[in-house]
Amino acid sequence: MKIFIKNMVCPRCIMSVEEILKSNKIKANYVRLGEVETETGLSDEKLKKLSTDLLHVGFEILDDFKSKLIDQVKTIITQKVQQEDIESHFSINSELTGKIFKDYSTISKMFSEVEGITIERFFILQKIEKVKELLTYNEFPLNDIAFRLGYSSTQHLSSQFKKNTGMTITEFKKKGGSKRKAIDQIAL
């Protein structure tokens, strides 16, 4: 049985869901970001208990096609940004159609209807939050951050950062990262 779970965005989320499955004595064939496949079907009672336990830690079982598709898009984009390996010629269109196997215009239209923003805007917001994270840790120079996140130059990154946050990178650094958002709260 496949179960789609909203708000799974990192490896710690997978571990949390695995623990919840274990505590509910549910055996899984696999647990991936946004998706679980159980060895057997679940009774309504067991599914309801699982749903309640997942809600307590911020996850939600998805039950309709649109929600599943939107969550899948968010997971793919979030994973790509978190990997910090975005090529300068990266195409959201190719990435999503290669993994979801649906026409991009259909995916894009559904995403915009449900989320109220475009996929491209969501992608930019994810990248900006990752920039904030990397700036807060101060591990990499700005040109490395720009390269890791697929920006053509530090100027492009700085411009997009200012446009989306209302402050320069220098101003953000002075504030000490207090304006960061949780990954699952981006675009809300």
Coordinates of C-alpha atoms in Angstrom, one line a residue:
M1 CA 0.0 0.0 0.0
K2 CA 1.4 3.4 -1.0
I3 CA 0.9 6.3 1.4
F4 CA 1.8 9.9 0.5
I5 CA 2.9 12.1 3.3
K6 CA 3.0 15.9 3.3
N7 CA 5.9 17.9 4.8
M8 CA 8.6 15.3 4.6
V9 CA 11.5 17.4 3.4
C10 CA 14.8 15.9 4.8
P11 CA 16.5 12.7 6.0
R12 CA 15.4 13.4 9.6
C13 CA 11.8 13.4 8.4
I14 CA 12.3 9.9 7.0
M15 CA 13.8 8.7 10.3
S16 CA 10.8 10.2 12.2
V17 CA 8.3 8.5 9.9
E18 CA 10.2 5.2 10.2
E19 CA 10.0 5.5 14.0
I20 CA 6.2 6.2 13.9
L21 CA 5.7 3.2 11.6
K22 CA 7.8 1.0 13.9
S23 CA 5.8 2.2 17.0
N24 CA 2.5 1.3 15.1
K25 CA 4.0 -2.1 14.1
I26 CA 3.7 -1.3 10.4
K27 CA 6.3 -2.9 8.2
A28 CA 7.4 -0.8 5.2
N29 CA 9.0 -1.9 1.9
Y30 CA 10.5 1.6 1.8
V31 CA 10.2 5.1 3.2
R32 CA 11.2 8.0 0.9
L33 CA 10.6 11.7 1.1
G34 CA 6.8 12.1 0.8
E35 CA 6.1 8.4 0.3
V36 CA 5.8 5.2 2.2
E37 CA 5.0 1.7 0.8
T38 CA 3.8 -0.7 3.4
E39 CA 4.2 -4.5 3.1
T40 CA 0.4 -5.0 3.5
G41 CA -2.7 -2.9 3.4
L42 CA -3.8 -1.1 6.5
S43 CA -7.2 -1.3 8.2
D44 CA -9.1 2.0 8.6
E45 CA -8.4 2.0 12.3
K46 CA -4.6 1.5 11.8
L47 CA -4.5 4.2 9.1
K48 CA -6.4 6.6 11.3
K49 CA -3.9 6.0 14.2
L50 CA -1.0 6.4 11.9
S51 CA -2.5 9.7 10.6
T52 CA -2.9 11.0 14.1
D53 CA 0.6 10.1 15.1
L54 CA 2.0 11.7 12.0
L55 CA 0.0 14.9 12.6
H56 CA 1.6 15.2 16.1
V57 CA 5.0 15.7 14.5
G58 CA 3.9 17.9 11.6
F59 CA 3.2 15.4 8.9
E60 CA 0.0 14.8 7.1
I61 CA -1.3 11.9 5.0
L62 CA -2.4 13.1 1.5
D63 CA -5.5 11.5 0.0
D64 CA -6.2 13.3 -3.2
F65 CA -4.4 13.4 -6.6
K66 CA -3.7 17.2 -6.6
S67 CA -2.2 17.2 -3.1
K68 CA 0.0 14.2 -3.9
L69 CA 1.3 15.9 -7.1
I70 CA 1.9 19.2 -5.3
D71 CA 3.8 17.5 -2.5
Q72 CA 5.8 15.5 -5.0
V73 CA 6.8 18.8 -6.8
K74 CA 7.8 20.4 -3.5
T75 CA 9.8 17.4 -2.5
I76 CA 11.7 17.2 -5.8
I77 CA 12.5 21.0 -5.7
T78 CA 13.5 20.9 -2.0
Q79 CA 15.8 17.9 -2.4
K80 CA 17.5 19.6 -5.4
V81 CA 18.1 22.8 -3.4
Q82 CA 19.3 21.0 -0.3
Q83 CA 21.8 19.0 -2.3
E84 CA 23.5 22.3 -3.2
D85 CA 24.3 20.9 -6.6
I86 CA 22.3 23.0 -9.1
E87 CA 23.9 23.3 -12.5
S88 CA 23.8 26.8 -14.1
H89 CA 21.8 25.3 -17.0
F90 CA 19.3 23.5 -14.6
S91 CA 15.8 23.2 -15.9
I92 CA 12.9 22.8 -13.5
N93 CA 10.7 21.7 -16.4
S94 CA 13.1 18.8 -17.3
E95 CA 13.7 17.9 -13.7
L96 CA 10.0 17.6 -12.9
T97 CA 8.8 15.9 -16.1
G98 CA 11.7 13.4 -15.8
K99 CA 10.6 12.4 -12.3
I100 CA 6.8 12.9 -12.4
F101 CA 6.1 11.8 -16.0
K102 CA 3.4 14.3 -16.6
D103 CA 3.3 17.3 -18.9
Y104 CA 4.9 20.3 -17.4
S105 CA 2.1 22.7 -18.2
T106 CA -0.3 20.4 -16.3
I107 CA 2.0 20.2 -13.3
S108 CA 2.6 24.0 -13.3
K109 CA -1.1 24.9 -13.6
M110 CA -2.1 22.6 -10.8
F111 CA 0.8 23.9 -8.6
S112 CA -0.2 27.5 -9.1
E113 CA -3.9 26.8 -8.5
V114 CA -3.2 25.1 -5.2
E115 CA -0.2 27.1 -3.9
G116 CA -1.0 30.5 -5.3
I117 CA 2.5 30.9 -6.7
T118 CA 4.4 29.5 -9.6
I119 CA 6.8 26.6 -9.4
E120 CA 9.6 28.9 -10.5
R121 CA 8.8 31.3 -7.6
F122 CA 8.7 28.4 -5.2
F123 CA 12.1 27.3 -6.5
I124 CA 13.6 30.8 -6.1
L125 CA 12.2 31.0 -2.5
Q126 CA 13.8 27.7 -1.7
K127 CA 17.1 28.8 -3.0
I128 CA 16.9 32.1 -1.1
E129 CA 16.3 30.2 2.2
K130 CA 19.2 28.0 1.4
V131 CA 21.4 31.0 0.8
K132 CA 20.3 32.4 4.2
E133 CA 21.3 29.1 5.8
L134 CA 24.7 29.0 4.2
L135 CA 25.3 32.6 5.0
T136 CA 24.4 32.0 8.7
Y137 CA 26.9 29.1 8.9
N138 CA 29.6 31.2 7.2
E139 CA 31.3 28.1 5.8
F140 CA 31.5 29.2 2.1
P141 CA 32.4 32.5 0.4
L142 CA 29.5 34.1 -1.6
N143 CA 30.9 33.0 -5.0
D144 CA 30.9 29.3 -3.8
I145 CA 27.3 29.7 -2.6
A146 CA 26.3 31.2 -6.0
F147 CA 28.0 28.3 -7.8
R148 CA 26.4 25.6 -5.6
L149 CA 22.9 27.0 -6.1
G150 CA 23.1 27.5 -9.9
Y151 CA 23.5 31.3 -10.0
S152 CA 25.4 32.7 -13.0
S153 CA 27.2 35.1 -10.8
T154 CA 27.4 36.6 -7.3
Q155 CA 25.8 39.7 -8.7
H156 CA 22.8 37.6 -9.9
L157 CA 22.5 36.0 -6.4
S158 CA 22.8 39.3 -4.6
S159 CA 20.2 40.9 -6.9
Q160 CA 17.7 38.1 -6.4
F161 CA 18.4 38.0 -2.6
K162 CA 17.7 41.8 -2.3
K163 CA 14.6 41.5 -4.5
N164 CA 13.1 38.6 -2.4
T165 CA 14.2 39.6 1.1
G166 CA 14.2 43.4 0.9
M167 CA 17.7 43.5 2.3
T168 CA 21.3 43.1 1.0
I169 CA 23.4 40.1 1.9
T170 CA 25.5 42.3 4.1
E171 CA 22.4 43.5 6.0
F172 CA 21.3 39.9 6.4
K173 CA 24.7 38.9 7.8
K174 CA 24.5 41.8 10.3
K175 CA 21.1 40.6 11.6
G176 CA 22.6 37.2 12.2
G177 CA 20.2 35.0 10.3
S178 CA 17.1 35.9 12.3
K179 CA 14.9 36.1 9.2
R180 CA 15.1 32.5 8.2
K181 CA 12.1 30.3 7.5
A182 CA 11.6 26.6 8.0
I183 CA 11.8 24.6 4.7
D184 CA 8.2 23.5 5.0
Q185 CA 7.0 27.1 5.7
I186 CA 8.4 28.6 2.5
A187 CA 5.8 30.2 0.3
L188 CA 3.2 30.4 3.0

